[in-house]
Amino acid sequence: MTRAVSRKAKQYSELTKILRDPIIQQDINAALNTPFEVIVLATMSAGKSTLINALLGRELLPSSNEACTSRVFRVEDDDMMDSFEARLEGEEHFSNWQAASVELLQDMNLSKSAGVIELRGDVPKIDNEGGKLVIYDTPGPNNSRDSSHNDITFNTLRDGNHGLILYVLNASQIGVDDDAAFLRELLKVVEFRENHKDIIFILNKADVLDEEQGESLTKAVELVKSYLVNIGFKSPAIIPISAVAALLARKTQRSEKLSRRERHILESFNQLASVDKNHMLDAALLPKNKKSQLLLSISLKPISELSPSDNNESIYDAKQLSDIEHFSGIYLVEELIQQKMITDGTPTAMANLVESLNKHGLGAFAGLFDSKSAPEKMNDKQA
């Protein structure tokens, strides 16, 4: 054993004893669980809440053609939970945590309180590596009945704490005035920010394009690229998806009962997936190396298992439902968030950990943790 290794082993042993202090434990746990915030933006009817429900693997957030989200929803990922809980911020304090349901969240959403609705539970396909995932669902700004929606959305943006923005576009309504106005306002917020935040454009409802009628998905993505570049976004990353396909597949995996209409829609997705499950992924517009890396990770994913239930009347097996998920494009969104958490979130969490150690007079142990990412280390060596 070298002296350096022996010295570090001794430091680890000493630190282990110190960490038994509950206050120090609390601060270090908070540092390692630094929130990695993903803010989801869209105008009305783009399918923003449906996308988030698909990420949650269940239908919880209000979603319809109305402007359902009238306040900010904050969803905190907890890998150890089996279900979701919700609470509403009041004037002086939060309400008690309750088992989350569509009905409860609709009631909270319509409450006179202007506070945030918080949810906590396991976002099943994303692990809290490099921090704790927090997803924000914001009100659509183009609601003529409530002008405060625009203020709420941009206040959430301007706080500057988010690590990733997902902007959801409706594939059947590209270039509408509301979207263009919102995108120009968004550009003003992020264009001159010192730490530029990554924006991923999600082209939702891409399944509505009729390839047999010449409505090519690849051409649609190129059209969206030109539209965004003209507004001022340089080299936009675009991922076409069908959020409803992902949501219905995941509800079926959980043995949730679907309506007759939902069963009909799911069958149409099953047929599309059986023909070409890579349809959405192939059309995604991302840097070539990054896309190849993401697709490799997706190819290694295991098939999602069906939840055991006596009431499981699904006519689909696990592979068929997994293929529908794959076809929907949701895997690419999830893998991108996961890798972003690891590459961007980990250095932040490690820096917060070192800060916490210094706070408690344990700076001598800071050398055990390196807040730099691999690319930064390589740059240091080259310099």
Short mmCIF file of N, CA and C in Angstrom, two decimals, residues 223-309:
data_model
loop_
_atom_site.label_atom_id
_atom_site.label_comp_id
_atom_site.label_asym_id
_atom_site.label_seq_id
_atom_site.Cartn_x
_atom_site.Cartn_y
_atom_site.Cartn_z
N LEU A 223 -38.39 21.49 -40.35
CA LEU A 223 -39.22 22.70 -40.38
C LEU A 223 -39.20 23.40 -39.02
N VAL A 224 -39.29 22.61 -37.96
CA VAL A 224 -39.24 23.17 -36.60
C VAL A 224 -37.87 23.79 -36.34
N LYS A 225 -36.82 23.13 -36.83
CA LYS A 225 -35.47 23.68 -36.67
C LYS A 225 -35.39 25.07 -37.32
N SER A 226 -35.86 25.19 -38.55
CA SER A 226 -35.82 26.48 -39.26
C SER A 226 -36.63 27.54 -38.51
N TYR A 227 -37.77 27.13 -38.00
CA TYR A 227 -38.65 28.03 -37.25
C TYR A 227 -37.93 28.56 -36.01
N LEU A 228 -37.26 27.68 -35.28
CA LEU A 228 -36.57 28.07 -34.05
C LEU A 228 -35.33 28.91 -34.35
N VAL A 229 -34.59 28.55 -35.39
CA VAL A 229 -33.41 29.31 -35.78
C VAL A 229 -33.80 30.73 -36.18
N ASN A 230 -34.91 30.88 -36.88
CA ASN A 230 -35.38 32.21 -37.29
C ASN A 230 -35.75 33.07 -36.08
N ILE A 231 -36.22 32.42 -35.00
CA ILE A 231 -36.55 33.17 -33.79
C ILE A 231 -35.27 33.59 -33.07
N GLY A 232 -34.20 32.78 -33.19
CA GLY A 232 -32.93 33.15 -32.57
C GLY A 232 -32.23 32.04 -31.81
N PHE A 233 -32.81 30.83 -31.79
CA PHE A 233 -32.18 29.71 -31.10
C PHE A 233 -31.17 29.05 -32.04
N LYS A 234 -29.92 28.96 -31.58
CA LYS A 234 -28.87 28.40 -32.42
C LYS A 234 -28.76 26.89 -32.20
N SER A 235 -28.69 26.14 -33.27
CA SER A 235 -28.53 24.68 -33.22
C SER A 235 -29.48 24.02 -32.22
N PRO A 236 -30.79 24.23 -32.38
CA PRO A 236 -31.73 23.68 -31.40
C PRO A 236 -31.76 22.15 -31.40
N ALA A 237 -31.84 21.57 -30.20
CA ALA A 237 -32.00 20.12 -30.05
C ALA A 237 -33.49 19.81 -30.03
N ILE A 238 -33.93 18.89 -30.89
CA ILE A 238 -35.36 18.61 -31.05
C ILE A 238 -35.61 17.11 -30.93
N ILE A 239 -36.53 16.73 -30.05
CA ILE A 239 -36.89 15.32 -29.88
C ILE A 239 -38.38 15.16 -30.14
N PRO A 240 -38.75 14.46 -31.22
CA PRO A 240 -40.18 14.20 -31.46
C PRO A 240 -40.66 13.07 -30.55
N ILE A 241 -41.85 13.23 -29.98
CA ILE A 241 -42.39 12.19 -29.11
C ILE A 241 -43.91 12.09 -29.26
N SER A 242 -44.46 11.06 -28.67
CA SER A 242 -45.90 10.96 -28.44
C SER A 242 -46.06 10.69 -26.95
N ALA A 243 -46.32 11.73 -26.18
CA ALA A 243 -46.45 11.59 -24.73
C ALA A 243 -47.61 10.68 -24.37
N VAL A 244 -48.69 10.76 -25.14
CA VAL A 244 -49.86 9.93 -24.81
C VAL A 244 -49.56 8.45 -25.03
N ALA A 245 -48.74 8.12 -26.03
CA ALA A 245 -48.37 6.72 -26.26
C ALA A 245 -47.60 6.18 -25.06
N ALA A 246 -46.64 6.97 -24.57
CA ALA A 246 -45.86 6.55 -23.41
C ALA A 246 -46.74 6.40 -22.18
N LEU A 247 -47.64 7.36 -21.97
CA LEU A 247 -48.49 7.33 -20.79
C LEU A 247 -49.43 6.12 -20.80
N LEU A 248 -50.06 5.85 -21.94
CA LEU A 248 -50.99 4.72 -22.02
C LEU A 248 -50.26 3.39 -21.83
N ALA A 249 -49.06 3.27 -22.41
CA ALA A 249 -48.29 2.04 -22.23
C ALA A 249 -47.95 1.84 -20.75
N ARG A 250 -47.58 2.90 -20.08
CA ARG A 250 -47.17 2.79 -18.68
C ARG A 250 -48.36 2.58 -17.75
N LYS A 251 -49.50 3.16 -18.09
CA LYS A 251 -50.70 2.88 -17.30
C LYS A 251 -51.07 1.41 -17.43
N THR A 252 -50.92 0.87 -18.63
CA THR A 252 -51.23 -0.55 -18.85
C THR A 252 -50.23 -1.44 -18.10
N GLN A 253 -48.96 -1.05 -18.10
CA GLN A 253 -47.94 -1.80 -17.34
C GLN A 253 -48.30 -1.86 -15.86
N ARG A 254 -48.92 -0.79 -15.37
CA ARG A 254 -49.31 -0.73 -13.95
C ARG A 254 -50.68 -1.37 -13.69
N SER A 255 -51.23 -1.99 -14.73
CA SER A 255 -52.55 -2.65 -14.64
C SER A 255 -53.67 -1.66 -14.34
N GLU A 256 -53.51 -0.40 -14.78
CA GLU A 256 -54.59 0.57 -14.64
C GLU A 256 -55.59 0.37 -15.77
N LYS A 257 -56.85 0.51 -15.46
CA LYS A 257 -57.90 0.30 -16.46
C LYS A 257 -57.97 1.48 -17.42
N LEU A 258 -58.01 1.18 -18.70
CA LEU A 258 -58.12 2.22 -19.73
C LEU A 258 -59.56 2.32 -20.20
N SER A 259 -59.92 3.52 -20.66
CA SER A 259 -61.25 3.69 -21.26
C SER A 259 -61.26 3.04 -22.63
N ARG A 260 -62.46 2.90 -23.21
CA ARG A 260 -62.56 2.30 -24.54
C ARG A 260 -61.76 3.11 -25.55
N ARG A 261 -61.84 4.44 -25.46
CA ARG A 261 -61.10 5.30 -26.38
C ARG A 261 -59.60 5.11 -26.20
N GLU A 262 -59.15 5.03 -24.95
CA GLU A 262 -57.72 4.85 -24.69
C GLU A 262 -57.23 3.49 -25.21
N ARG A 263 -58.04 2.47 -25.08
CA ARG A 263 -57.65 1.15 -25.59
C ARG A 263 -57.50 1.18 -27.11
N HIS A 264 -58.40 1.90 -27.77
CA HIS A 264 -58.34 2.03 -29.24
C HIS A 264 -57.06 2.77 -29.65
N ILE A 265 -56.74 3.85 -28.92
CA ILE A 265 -55.53 4.63 -29.23
C ILE A 265 -54.29 3.78 -28.99
N LEU A 266 -54.28 3.03 -27.89
CA LEU A 266 -53.12 2.20 -27.57
C LEU A 266 -52.89 1.15 -28.65
N GLU A 267 -53.95 0.59 -29.17
CA GLU A 267 -53.81 -0.42 -30.23
C GLU A 267 -53.20 0.21 -31.48
N SER A 268 -53.58 1.44 -31.80
CA SER A 268 -52.99 2.10 -32.98
C SER A 268 -51.49 2.30 -32.77
N PHE A 269 -51.08 2.61 -31.54
CA PHE A 269 -49.65 2.76 -31.25
C PHE A 269 -48.94 1.41 -31.30
N ASN A 270 -49.61 0.37 -30.87
CA ASN A 270 -49.03 -0.97 -30.94
C ASN A 270 -48.72 -1.35 -32.39
N GLN A 271 -49.63 -1.02 -33.29
CA GLN A 271 -49.42 -1.31 -34.70
C GLN A 271 -48.27 -0.50 -35.27
N LEU A 272 -48.20 0.78 -34.91
CA LEU A 272 -47.11 1.63 -35.39
C LEU A 272 -45.75 1.14 -34.86
N ALA A 273 -45.73 0.76 -33.59
CA ALA A 273 -44.48 0.28 -32.99
C ALA A 273 -44.01 -1.02 -33.61
N SER A 274 -44.95 -1.86 -34.01
CA SER A 274 -44.59 -3.14 -34.61
C SER A 274 -43.96 -2.96 -35.99
N VAL A 275 -44.27 -1.84 -36.65
CA VAL A 275 -43.71 -1.55 -37.97
C VAL A 275 -42.32 -0.92 -37.83
N ASP A 276 -42.20 0.09 -36.96
CA ASP A 276 -40.92 0.78 -36.80
C ASP A 276 -40.88 1.47 -35.44
N LYS A 277 -40.36 0.78 -34.44
CA LYS A 277 -40.34 1.36 -33.10
C LYS A 277 -39.29 2.47 -32.96
N ASN A 278 -38.37 2.59 -33.92
CA ASN A 278 -37.34 3.63 -33.86
C ASN A 278 -37.72 4.90 -34.61
N HIS A 279 -38.97 4.98 -35.04
CA HIS A 279 -39.42 6.08 -35.89
C HIS A 279 -39.11 7.45 -35.27
N MET A 280 -39.47 7.64 -34.01
CA MET A 280 -39.26 8.93 -33.34
C MET A 280 -37.77 9.16 -33.08
N LEU A 281 -37.09 8.13 -32.60
CA LEU A 281 -35.68 8.27 -32.23
C LEU A 281 -34.82 8.63 -33.44
N ASP A 282 -35.11 8.00 -34.58
CA ASP A 282 -34.31 8.26 -35.78
C ASP A 282 -34.45 9.71 -36.24
N ALA A 283 -35.62 10.31 -36.01
CA ALA A 283 -35.87 11.67 -36.48
C ALA A 283 -35.37 12.74 -35.52
N ALA A 284 -34.96 12.34 -34.31
CA ALA A 284 -34.50 13.32 -33.31
C ALA A 284 -33.28 14.08 -33.81
N LEU A 285 -33.25 15.36 -33.50
CA LEU A 285 -32.16 16.23 -33.94
C LEU A 285 -31.29 16.58 -32.74
N LEU A 286 -30.15 15.91 -32.64
CA LEU A 286 -29.19 16.11 -31.57
C LEU A 286 -27.79 16.03 -32.16
N PRO A 287 -26.78 16.58 -31.46
CA PRO A 287 -25.40 16.39 -31.93
C PRO A 287 -25.13 14.90 -32.13
N LYS A 288 -24.44 14.57 -33.23
CA LYS A 288 -24.28 13.17 -33.63
C LYS A 288 -23.70 12.29 -32.52
N ASN A 289 -22.61 12.74 -31.90
CA ASN A 289 -21.97 11.92 -30.85
C ASN A 289 -22.88 11.72 -29.66
N LYS A 290 -23.57 12.79 -29.26
CA LYS A 290 -24.48 12.69 -28.12
C LYS A 290 -25.64 11.76 -28.43
N LYS A 291 -26.18 11.87 -29.64
CA LYS A 291 -27.30 11.00 -30.02
C LYS A 291 -26.87 9.54 -30.02
N SER A 292 -25.70 9.26 -30.56
CA SER A 292 -25.20 7.88 -30.60
C SER A 292 -25.04 7.32 -29.19
N GLN A 293 -24.53 8.14 -28.30
CA GLN A 293 -24.33 7.72 -26.91
C GLN A 293 -25.68 7.43 -26.24
N LEU A 294 -26.65 8.30 -26.46
CA LEU A 294 -27.98 8.13 -25.86
C LEU A 294 -28.67 6.88 -26.40
N LEU A 295 -28.58 6.68 -27.71
CA LEU A 295 -29.24 5.52 -28.32
C LEU A 295 -28.60 4.21 -27.85
N LEU A 296 -27.29 4.25 -27.62
CA LEU A 296 -26.62 3.05 -27.09
C LEU A 296 -27.15 2.72 -25.70
N SER A 297 -27.29 3.74 -24.86
CA SER A 297 -27.81 3.52 -23.51
C SER A 297 -29.23 2.98 -23.56
N ILE A 298 -30.04 3.50 -24.48
CA ILE A 298 -31.43 3.05 -24.60
C ILE A 298 -31.48 1.59 -25.05
N SER A 299 -30.58 1.21 -25.96
CA SER A 299 -30.57 -0.17 -26.48
C SER A 299 -30.25 -1.19 -25.39
N LEU A 300 -29.62 -0.74 -24.31
CA LEU A 300 -29.23 -1.64 -23.22
C LEU A 300 -30.28 -1.71 -22.12
N LYS A 301 -31.36 -0.96 -22.26
CA LYS A 301 -32.40 -0.96 -21.24
C LYS A 301 -33.14 -2.30 -21.20
N PRO A 302 -33.44 -2.82 -20.01
CA PRO A 302 -34.23 -4.04 -19.92
C PRO A 302 -35.69 -3.77 -20.25
N ILE A 303 -36.42 -4.77 -20.64
CA ILE A 303 -37.85 -4.63 -20.92
C ILE A 303 -38.60 -4.36 -19.63
N SER A 304 -39.49 -3.36 -19.64
CA SER A 304 -40.26 -3.02 -18.44
C SER A 304 -41.19 -4.17 -18.08
N GLU A 305 -41.23 -4.50 -16.80
CA GLU A 305 -42.08 -5.59 -16.35
C GLU A 305 -43.50 -5.12 -16.11
N LEU A 306 -44.46 -6.03 -16.25
CA LEU A 306 -45.85 -5.72 -15.95
C LEU A 306 -46.09 -5.85 -14.46
N SER A 307 -46.89 -4.93 -13.90
CA SER A 307 -47.22 -5.02 -12.48
C SER A 307 -48.17 -6.20 -12.26
N PRO A 308 -47.88 -7.05 -11.27
CA PRO A 308 -48.79 -8.16 -11.00
C PRO A 308 -50.13 -7.66 -10.48
N SER A 309 -51.22 -8.17 -11.02
CA SER A 309 -52.55 -7.77 -10.59
C SER A 309 -53.58 -8.81 -11.00
#
